[in-house]
PDB file of C-alpha atoms in Angstrom:
ATOM      1  CA  MET A 952      13.518 -11.565 -14.809  1.00 51.00           C
ATOM      2  CA  SER A 953      10.539 -13.952 -14.513  1.00 58.00           C
ATOM      3  CA  THR A 954       6.950 -12.745 -14.787  1.00 59.00           C
ATOM      4  CA  VAL A 955       6.246 -13.269 -11.083  1.00 58.00           C
ATOM      5  CA  LEU A 956       9.468 -11.496 -10.185  1.00 60.00           C
ATOM      6  CA  LYS A 957       8.428  -8.548 -12.352  1.00 61.00           C
ATOM      7  CA  VAL A 958       5.111  -8.455 -10.523  1.00 60.00           C
ATOM      8  CA  LEU A 959       6.826  -8.354  -7.137  1.00 61.00           C
ATOM      9  CA  ALA A 960       9.257  -5.715  -8.345  1.00 63.00           C
ATOM     10  CA  GLY A 961       6.398  -3.643  -9.674  1.00 61.00           C
ATOM     11  CA  LEU A 962       4.574  -3.887  -6.361  1.00 61.00           C
ATOM     12  CA  VAL A 963       7.553  -2.747  -4.309  1.00 65.00           C
ATOM     13  CA  VAL A 964       8.423   0.061  -6.725  1.00 64.00           C
ATOM     14  CA  LEU A 965       4.878   1.419  -6.720  1.00 63.00           C
ATOM     15  CA  ILE A 966       4.751   1.254  -2.922  1.00 66.00           C
ATOM     16  CA  VAL A 967       8.086   3.041  -2.598  1.00 67.00           C
ATOM     17  CA  ALA A 968       6.738   5.704  -4.953  1.00 66.00           C
ATOM     18  CA  ALA A 969       3.706   6.129  -2.684  1.00 66.00           C
ATOM     19  CA  VAL A 970       5.931   6.444   0.378  1.00 67.00           C
ATOM     20  CA  VAL A 971       8.057   9.061  -1.399  1.00 67.00           C
ATOM     21  CA  VAL A 972       4.890  11.086  -1.993  1.00 66.00           C
ATOM     22  CA  VAL A 973       4.101  10.802   1.711  1.00 66.00           C
ATOM     23  CA  VAL A 974       7.583  11.881   2.779  1.00 65.00           C
ATOM     24  CA  LEU A 975       7.535  14.891   0.465  1.00 64.00           C
ATOM     25  CA  ASN A 976       4.150  15.932   1.849  1.00 64.00           C
ATOM     26  CA  LEU A 977       4.688  15.489   5.590  1.00 60.00           C
ATOM     27  CA  ASP A 978       3.495  19.016   6.237  1.00 54.00           C
ATOM     28  CA  LYS A 979       0.611  18.900   3.745  1.00 59.00           C
ATOM     29  CA  GLY A 980      -2.546  16.876   3.155  1.00 70.00           C
ATOM     30  CA  ILE A 981      -1.072  13.413   2.625  1.00 73.00           C
ATOM     31  CA  LYS A 982      -4.337  11.698   1.696  1.00 79.00           C
ATOM     32  CA  THR A 983      -5.123  14.417  -0.832  1.00 80.00           C
ATOM     33  CA  ALA A 984      -1.584  14.295  -2.239  1.00 75.00           C
ATOM     34  CA  VAL A 985      -1.685  10.519  -2.733  1.00 79.00           C
ATOM     35  CA  GLU A 986      -5.163  10.554  -4.286  1.00 84.00           C
ATOM     36  CA  THR A 987      -4.274  13.494  -6.548  1.00 82.00           C
ATOM     37  CA  LEU A 988      -0.738  12.616  -7.666  1.00 76.00           C
ATOM     38  CA  GLY A 989      -1.415   8.852  -7.743  1.00 79.00           C
ATOM     39  CA  PRO A 990      -3.912   8.960 -10.642  1.00 86.00           C
ATOM     40  CA  LYS A 991      -1.761  11.535 -12.445  1.00 82.00           C
ATOM     41  CA  TYR A 992       1.182   9.147 -12.510  1.00 78.00           C
ATOM     42  CA  THR A 993      -0.579   5.782 -12.827  1.00 84.00           C
ATOM     43  CA  GLN A 994      -3.536   6.814 -15.024  1.00 89.00           C
ATOM     44  CA  ALA A 995      -5.660   4.725 -12.662  1.00 91.00           C
ATOM     45  CA  GLU A 996      -7.812   5.414  -9.635  1.00 92.00           C
ATOM     46  CA  VAL A 997      -5.831   5.630  -6.381  1.00 89.00           C
ATOM     47  CA  THR A 998      -7.515   5.769  -2.987  1.00 90.00           C
ATOM     48  CA  LEU A 999      -6.137   5.884   0.541  1.00 87.00           C
ATOM     49  CA  ASN A1000      -8.494   5.028   3.372  1.00 89.00           C
ATOM     50  CA  LYS A1001      -6.602   6.358   6.377  1.00 86.00           C
ATOM     51  CA  VAL A1002      -3.391   8.150   7.333  1.00 84.00           C
ATOM     52  CA  ASP A1003      -2.048   8.337  10.860  1.00 85.00           C
ATOM     53  CA  LEU A1004       1.243  10.226  10.997  1.00 79.00           C
ATOM     54  CA  SER A1005       3.055  12.074  13.740  1.00 81.00           C
ATOM     55  CA  LEU A1006       5.103  14.987  12.417  1.00 74.00           C
ATOM     56  CA  LYS A1007       6.981  15.057  15.711  1.00 82.00           C
ATOM     57  CA  SER A1008       8.094  11.412  15.817  1.00 86.00           C
ATOM     58  CA  GLY A1009       8.093  10.698  12.087  1.00 85.00           C
ATOM     59  CA  LYS A1010       6.140   7.484  12.685  1.00 89.00           C
ATOM     60  CA  GLY A1011       3.044   6.766  10.706  1.00 85.00           C
ATOM     61  CA  THR A1012       0.762   4.241   9.085  1.00 88.00           C
ATOM     62  CA  LEU A1013      -1.132   4.241   5.821  1.00 86.00           C
ATOM     63  CA  SER A1014      -4.151   1.950   5.667  1.00 89.00           C
ATOM     64  CA  GLY A1015      -6.235   0.837   2.734  1.00 89.00           C
ATOM     65  CA  LEU A1016      -4.110   2.044  -0.168  1.00 88.00           C
ATOM     66  CA  VAL A1017      -5.739   0.777  -3.366  1.00 92.00           C
ATOM     67  CA  VAL A1018      -4.539   1.291  -6.932  1.00 89.00           C
ATOM     68  CA  GLY A1019      -7.069   0.512  -9.650  1.00 93.00           C
ATOM     69  CA  ASN A1020      -6.387  -0.812 -13.115  1.00 93.00           C
ATOM     70  CA  PRO A1021      -5.591   1.186 -16.245  1.00 91.00           C
ATOM     71  CA  VAL A1022      -8.240   1.353 -18.970  1.00 90.00           C
ATOM     72  CA  GLY A1023      -8.679  -1.925 -20.831  1.00 90.00           C
ATOM     73  CA  PHE A1024      -8.409  -4.388 -17.939  1.00 92.00           C
ATOM     74  CA  LYS A1025     -11.348  -6.211 -16.372  1.00 90.00           C
ATOM     75  CA  THR A1026     -10.176  -7.066 -12.848  1.00 90.00           C
ATOM     76  CA  GLY A1027     -11.190  -4.677 -10.099  1.00 89.00           C
ATOM     77  CA  GLN A1028      -7.787  -3.399  -9.024  1.00 92.00           C
ATOM     78  CA  ALA A1029      -4.051  -3.739  -9.545  1.00 87.00           C
ATOM     79  CA  PHE A1030      -3.126  -3.906  -5.879  1.00 84.00           C
ATOM     80  CA  SER A1031      -4.287  -3.198  -2.361  1.00 89.00           C
ATOM     81  CA  LEU A1032      -2.371  -2.916   0.888  1.00 82.00           C
ATOM     82  CA  GLY A1033      -3.504  -3.860   4.333  1.00 82.00           C
ATOM     83  CA  GLU A1034      -1.114  -1.479   6.044  1.00 88.00           C
ATOM     84  CA  ILE A1035       2.138   0.394   5.469  1.00 86.00           C
ATOM     85  CA  SER A1036       4.103   1.617   8.459  1.00 90.00           C
ATOM     86  CA  VAL A1037       6.809   4.242   8.006  1.00 88.00           C
ATOM     87  CA  GLN A1038       9.512   5.639  10.259  1.00 91.00           C
ATOM     88  CA  VAL A1039      11.119   8.824   8.929  1.00 90.00           C
ATOM     89  CA  ASP A1040      14.087  10.610  10.461  1.00 92.00           C
ATOM     90  CA  THR A1041      12.347  13.968  10.862  1.00 87.00           C
ATOM     91  CA  SER A1042      15.654  15.792  11.296  1.00 91.00           C
ATOM     92  CA  THR A1043      16.408  15.053   7.630  1.00 89.00           C
ATOM     93  CA  VAL A1044      13.068  16.079   6.092  1.00 82.00           C
ATOM     94  CA  THR A1045      14.272  19.568   5.160  1.00 82.00           C
ATOM     95  CA  LYS A1046      17.720  18.375   4.051  1.00 88.00           C
ATOM     96  CA  PRO A1047      18.892  17.304   0.568  1.00 88.00           C
ATOM     97  CA  VAL A1048      18.921  13.643   1.668  1.00 91.00           C
ATOM     98  CA  ILE A1049      15.846  12.320   3.487  1.00 88.00           C
ATOM     99  CA  VAL A1050      16.438   9.225   5.631  1.00 93.00           C
ATOM    100  CA  ILE A1051      13.604   6.713   5.946  1.00 92.00           C
ATOM    101  CA  GLN A1052      14.491   4.423   8.840  1.00 95.00           C
ATOM    102  CA  GLN A1053      12.035   1.721   7.920  1.00 93.00           C
ATOM    103  CA  ILE A1054       9.104   0.796   5.725  1.00 89.00           C
ATOM    104  CA  ARG A1055       6.901  -2.147   6.682  1.00 91.00           C
ATOM    105  CA  ILE A1056       4.452  -3.382   4.061  1.00 86.00           C
ATOM    106  CA  MET A1057       1.985  -5.872   5.507  1.00 89.00           C
ATOM    107  CA  ALA A1058      -0.387  -8.112   3.545  1.00 89.00           C
ATOM    108  CA  PRO A1059      -0.054  -6.559   0.081  1.00 85.00           C
ATOM    109  CA  GLU A1060      -2.225  -8.138  -2.597  1.00 88.00           C
ATOM    110  CA  MET A1061      -1.634  -7.718  -6.300  1.00 84.00           C
ATOM    111  CA  THR A1062      -3.766  -8.804  -9.227  1.00 87.00           C
ATOM    112  CA  TYR A1063      -1.627  -9.563 -12.260  1.00 84.00           C
ATOM    113  CA  GLU A1064      -3.902  -9.524 -15.297  1.00 87.00           C
ATOM    114  CA  SER A1065      -2.369 -10.751 -18.525  1.00 82.00           C
ATOM    115  CA  GLY A1066      -3.855  -9.118 -21.623  1.00 81.00           C
ATOM    116  CA  LYS A1067      -3.260  -9.102 -25.379  1.00 81.00           C
ATOM    117  CA  ASN A1068      -0.883  -6.137 -25.215  1.00 82.00           C
ATOM    118  CA  GLY A1069       0.793  -6.915 -21.894  1.00 84.00           C
ATOM    119  CA  SER A1070      -0.234  -6.920 -18.264  1.00 85.00           C
ATOM    120  CA  ASN A1071      -1.936  -4.323 -16.109  1.00 87.00           C
ATOM    121  CA  ILE A1072       1.282  -3.995 -14.081  1.00 81.00           C
ATOM    122  CA  ASP A1073       3.334  -3.389 -17.225  1.00 81.00           C
ATOM    123  CA  GLN A1074       0.899  -0.657 -18.236  1.00 86.00           C
ATOM    124  CA  LEU A1075       1.011   0.972 -14.800  1.00 83.00           C
ATOM    125  CA  GLN A1076       4.801   1.043 -14.921  1.00 77.00           C
ATOM    126  CA  LYS A1077       4.724   2.556 -18.425  1.00 82.00           C
ATOM    127  CA  ASN A1078       2.280   5.205 -17.236  1.00 83.00           C
ATOM    128  CA  VAL A1079       4.457   6.092 -14.245  1.00 76.00           C
ATOM    129  CA  THR A1080       7.595   6.265 -16.415  1.00 73.00           C
ATOM    130  CA  ALA A1081       5.881   8.504 -18.968  1.00 79.00           C
ATOM    131  CA  ALA A1082       4.471  10.807 -16.292  1.00 74.00           C
ATOM    132  CA  ALA A1083       7.812  11.038 -14.496  1.00 64.00           C
ATOM    133  CA  GLY A1084       9.510  12.014 -17.744  1.00 65.00           C
ATOM    134  CA  SER A1085       6.990  14.713 -18.588  1.00 62.00           C
ATOM    135  CA  SER A1086       7.034  16.142 -15.059  1.00 52.00           C
ATOM    136  CA  HIS A1087      10.479  17.625 -15.685  1.00 49.00           C
ATOM    137  CA  ASN A1088       8.813  20.097 -18.044  1.00 50.00           C
ATOM    138  CA  ALA A1089       5.907  20.883 -15.741  1.00 46.00           C
ATOM    139  CA  THR A1090       5.873  24.157 -13.853  1.00 39.00           C
ATOM    140  CA  ASP A1091       2.385  24.105 -12.381  1.00 43.00           C
ATOM    141  CA  SER A1092       2.983  21.634  -9.551  1.00 44.00           C
ATOM    142  CA  ALA A1093       4.772  22.932  -6.478  1.00 39.00           C
ATOM    143  CA  THR A1094       5.040  19.444  -5.053  1.00 41.00           C
ATOM    144  CA  GLU A1095       6.900  18.133  -8.094  1.00 43.00           C
ATOM    145  CA  VAL A1096       9.263  21.101  -8.166  1.00 37.00           C
ATOM    146  CA  GLU A1097      10.067  20.723  -4.498  1.00 44.00           C
ATOM    147  CA  GLY A1098      10.829  17.031  -4.944  1.00 46.00           C
ATOM    148  CA  GLU A1099      13.123  17.262  -7.957  1.00 49.00           C
ATOM    149  CA  GLY A1100      16.400  17.554  -6.040  1.00 63.00           C
ATOM    150  CA  VAL A1101      15.491  15.340  -3.084  1.00 76.00           C
ATOM    151  CA  LYS A1102      17.478  12.167  -2.477  1.00 87.00           C
ATOM    152  CA  LEU A1103      16.538   9.250  -0.248  1.00 88.00           C
ATOM    153  CA  ILE A1104      18.141   6.634   1.949  1.00 93.00           C
ATOM    154  CA  ILE A1105      15.890   3.739   2.955  1.00 92.00           C
ATOM    155  CA  LYS A1106      17.480   1.864   5.836  1.00 95.00           C
ATOM    156  CA  ASP A1107      15.105  -1.083   6.036  1.00 94.00           C
ATOM    157  CA  LEU A1108      12.247  -2.178   3.765  1.00 89.00           C
ATOM    158  CA  LEU A1109      10.208  -5.294   4.588  1.00 89.00           C
ATOM    159  CA  VAL A1110       7.380  -6.849   2.582  1.00 83.00           C
ATOM    160  CA  SER A1111       5.494  -9.690   4.296  1.00 87.00           C
ATOM    161  CA  GLY A1112       2.283 -11.676   3.970  1.00 87.00           C
ATOM    162  CA  GLY A1113       1.836 -10.838   0.306  1.00 82.00           C
ATOM    163  CA  LYS A1114      -0.231 -12.562  -2.364  1.00 83.00           C
ATOM    164  CA  ILE A1115      -0.482 -12.419  -6.142  1.00 80.00           C
ATOM    165  CA  HIS A1116      -3.790 -13.136  -7.877  1.00 83.00           C
ATOM    166  CA  TYR A1117      -3.044 -14.174 -11.456  1.00 81.00           C
ATOM    167  CA  SER A1118      -5.751 -13.496 -14.044  1.00 83.00           C
ATOM    168  CA  ASN A1119      -5.749 -14.640 -17.659  1.00 78.00           C
ATOM    169  CA  ALA A1120      -8.432 -14.883 -20.340  1.00 78.00           C
ATOM    170  CA  LEU A1121      -7.939 -18.664 -20.350  1.00 71.00           C
ATOM    171  CA  LEU A1122      -8.933 -18.781 -16.682  1.00 72.00           C
ATOM    172  CA  GLY A1123     -12.237 -16.985 -17.207  1.00 75.00           C
ATOM    173  CA  ASP A1124     -13.407 -15.352 -13.985  1.00 80.00           C
ATOM    174  CA  LYS A1125     -11.070 -17.466 -11.854  1.00 78.00           C
ATOM    175  CA  THR A1126      -7.654 -16.451 -10.544  1.00 79.00           C
ATOM    176  CA  ILE A1127      -4.601 -18.420  -9.486  1.00 76.00           C
ATOM    177  CA  ASP A1128      -3.289 -17.305  -6.098  1.00 80.00           C
ATOM    178  CA  VAL A1129       0.430 -17.339  -5.304  1.00 76.00           C
ATOM    179  CA  ALA A1130       1.900 -16.509  -1.890  1.00 77.00           C
ATOM    180  CA  LEU A1131       4.881 -14.144  -1.930  1.00 74.00           C
ATOM    181  CA  PRO A1132       7.983 -14.883   0.142  1.00 73.00           C
ATOM    182  CA  GLU A1133       9.075 -12.335   2.725  1.00 81.00           C
ATOM    183  CA  ILE A1134      11.322  -9.732   1.117  1.00 80.00           C
ATOM    184  CA  ARG A1135      13.787  -7.558   3.026  1.00 85.00           C
ATOM    185  CA  LEU A1136      15.964  -4.833   1.506  1.00 85.00           C
ATOM    186  CA  THR A1137      18.408  -2.718   3.499  1.00 90.00           C
ATOM    187  CA  ASP A1138      20.464   0.446   3.036  1.00 92.00           C
ATOM    188  CA  ILE A1139      18.917   1.545  -0.248  1.00 88.00           C
ATOM    189  CA  GLY A1140      20.873   4.593  -1.432  1.00 88.00           C
ATOM    190  CA  GLU A1141      23.340   4.347   1.468  1.00 91.00           C
ATOM    191  CA  LYS A1142      26.526   3.765  -0.530  1.00 89.00           C
ATOM    192  CA  SER A1143      25.923   6.691  -2.868  1.00 88.00           C
ATOM    193  CA  GLY A1144      25.035   9.087  -0.065  1.00 91.00           C
ATOM    194  CA  GLY A1145      21.419   9.229  -1.158  1.00 90.00           C
ATOM    195  CA  ALA A1146      19.494   8.081  -4.195  1.00 85.00           C
ATOM    196  CA  THR A1147      17.095   9.863  -6.509  1.00 79.00           C
ATOM    197  CA  SER A1148      13.665   8.325  -7.073  1.00 70.00           C
ATOM    198  CA  ALA A1149      14.922   6.750 -10.325  1.00 67.00           C
ATOM    199  CA  GLU A1150      17.981   5.334  -8.550  1.00 75.00           C
ATOM    200  CA  VAL A1151      15.793   3.947  -5.756  1.00 74.00           C
ATOM    201  CA  VAL A1152      13.700   2.123  -8.353  1.00 66.00           C
ATOM    202  CA  LYS A1153      16.839   0.700 -10.004  1.00 66.00           C
ATOM    203  CA  GLU A1154      18.324  -0.429  -6.689  1.00 70.00           C
ATOM    204  CA  VAL A1155      15.068  -1.989  -5.512  1.00 69.00           C
ATOM    205  CA  LEU A1156      14.732  -3.962  -8.753  1.00 59.00           C
ATOM    206  CA  ALA A1157      18.340  -5.173  -8.551  1.00 61.00           C
ATOM    207  CA  ALA A1158      17.986  -6.206  -4.914  1.00 62.00           C
ATOM    208  CA  ILE A1159      14.741  -8.078  -5.541  1.00 58.00           C
ATOM    209  CA  ASN A1160      16.271  -9.865  -8.512  1.00 54.00           C
ATOM    210  CA  LYS A1161      19.175 -11.008  -6.326  1.00 59.00           C
ATOM    211  CA  LYS A1162      17.380 -11.849  -3.084  1.00 53.00           C
ATOM    212  CA  ALA A1163      13.938 -12.999  -4.148  1.00 50.00           C
ATOM    213  CA  GLY A1164      14.519 -14.641  -7.506  1.00 51.00           C
ATOM    214  CA  SER A1165      15.422 -18.102  -6.276  1.00 55.00           C
ATOM    215  CA  ALA A1166      12.791 -18.058  -3.534  1.00 52.00           C
ATOM    216  CA  ILE A1167      10.029 -17.299  -6.018  1.00 52.00           C
ATOM    217  CA  ALA A1168      11.328 -19.625  -8.729  1.00 57.00           C
ATOM    218  CA  ASN A1169      11.470 -22.537  -6.261  1.00 63.00           C
ATOM    219  CA  SER A1170       8.058 -21.878  -4.753  1.00 59.00           C
ATOM    220  CA  PRO A1171       5.670 -24.872  -5.061  1.00 68.00           C
ATOM    221  CA  ALA A1172       2.973 -22.355  -5.949  1.00 60.00           C
ATOM    222  CA  ILE A1173       4.754 -21.603  -9.217  1.00 61.00           C
ATOM    223  CA  ASP A1174       4.621 -25.265 -10.221  1.00 71.00           C
ATOM    224  CA  ASP A1175       0.930 -25.325  -9.334  1.00 70.00           C
ATOM    225  CA  LEU A1176       0.376 -22.216 -11.454  1.00 66.00           C
ATOM    226  CA  LYS A1177       2.147 -23.799 -14.437  1.00 71.00           C
ATOM    227  CA  LYS A1178       0.148 -27.016 -14.095  1.00 76.00           C
ATOM    228  CA  GLN A1179      -3.146 -25.155 -13.880  1.00 71.00           C
ATOM    229  CA  LEU A1180      -2.314 -23.043 -16.924  1.00 70.00           C
ATOM    230  CA  GLN A1181      -1.229 -26.117 -18.884  1.00 77.00           C
ATOM    231  CA  SER A1182      -4.481 -27.824 -17.925  1.00 77.00           C
ATOM    232  CA  GLN A1183      -6.484 -24.800 -19.053  1.00 70.00           C
ATOM    233  CA  LEU A1184      -4.594 -24.648 -22.344  1.00 73.00           C
ATOM    234  CA  LYS A1185      -5.164 -28.367 -22.967  1.00 76.00           C
ATOM    235  CA  GLU A1186      -8.895 -28.021 -22.286  1.00 73.00           C
ATOM    236  CA  LYS A1187      -9.132 -25.067 -24.669  1.00 69.00           C
ATOM    237  CA  ALA A1188      -7.136 -26.900 -27.340  1.00 68.00           C
ATOM    238  CA  ASP A1189      -9.247 -30.057 -26.991  1.00 66.00           C
ATOM    239  CA  LYS A1190     -12.412 -27.996 -27.355  1.00 66.00           C
ATOM    240  CA  VAL A1191     -11.139 -26.252 -30.487  1.00 61.00           C
ATOM    241  CA  VAL A1192     -10.151 -29.576 -32.072  1.00 56.00           C
ATOM    242  CA  GLY A1193     -13.481 -31.119 -31.072  1.00 58.00           C
ATOM    243  CA  ASP A1194     -15.464 -28.249 -32.562  1.00 63.00           C
ATOM    244  CA  LYS A1195     -13.525 -28.455 -35.827  1.00 55.00           C
ATOM    245  CA  LEU A1196     -14.093 -32.224 -36.049  1.00 52.00           C
ATOM    246  CA  LYS A1197     -17.801 -31.746 -35.433  1.00 52.00           C
ATOM    247  CA  GLY A1198     -17.904 -29.133 -38.168  1.00 57.00           C
ATOM    248  CA  LEU A1199     -16.076 -31.477 -40.530  1.00 54.00           C
ATOM    249  CA  PHE A1200     -18.406 -34.433 -40.027  1.00 53.00           C
ATOM    250  CA  ASN A1201     -21.565 -32.333 -39.973  1.00 58.00           C
ATOM    251  CA  ARG A1202     -20.922 -30.994 -43.465  1.00 53.00           C
ATOM    252  CA  GLU A1203     -23.434 -32.077 -46.061  1.00 52.00           C
TER     253      GLU A1203
END
C-alpha cells in the first residue's frame, strides 16, 4: 500500500473509531466521551467543538473534531474535520448489532509528517492498537466493557473534499498539499451479519486499497509531490557537495 494510501486509510479508520465512540455513547456525554477516550487511545490531544445529535431520529453532526500529534512531531495536528454527519438506526442501538445508515465526512484535512522513526499517522495507529489491546484487561471503564461485544454494520460511508498536507524535514516549514479523491464504501460488515471494531478496520482498509488505490496513484498531485521532493533533495545534495568542496579548497 502506498504512503498516501496509508494516510487515507489511517484517516478513515480514525474517523470510524470516533463514530463508534459516538454510537456507544448516544445516551451519555458524547463530547466528554470523545475528548476523554480519544487521548487515551491516541496518546494525543483530541478536541470536539460541537455535537448536535437527536436521540429520537438518530441523526447528528459532529463539528470541529481535531486530533493532535503524538509527542515528537512538530506540526500542529494530525487531522481536523470540517463536519461529520451520522445517521444511526436507533432501533438497533440496544441490540448486539448496531446499524449505522450513513456516515458523511466533509472536508477532512490530514497532516502527514514524516520523521526519523516513521510518520505521525503511523505512531497514532500504533498507539490506538496498543490501547485497544490493553483495554481487554481493563475493568475500570464502563464504556469499554459495554462496547466489547458490540458489532456494527455501516451501510454507507462517504469521504469528500479531503486534503493531505505533507510535511518533511527536507521541506522546512513548508508543506505539499494533495487533494484526496472522493471515497465511498458501502455495506461494511453486512455479509458477516455485523463486524467488530477490528473487523471494521480490516474491511475499511481492504475497500480503500481496492477502490482508491488507482485514483490516488494516478493523481497529478502525486507527480507534483514527487517532483517537489526530488527538487528539494537535489538542492540539499548540491549544498552538501558545495560545502565539502569549499572546505577542501579552504584548507591551508
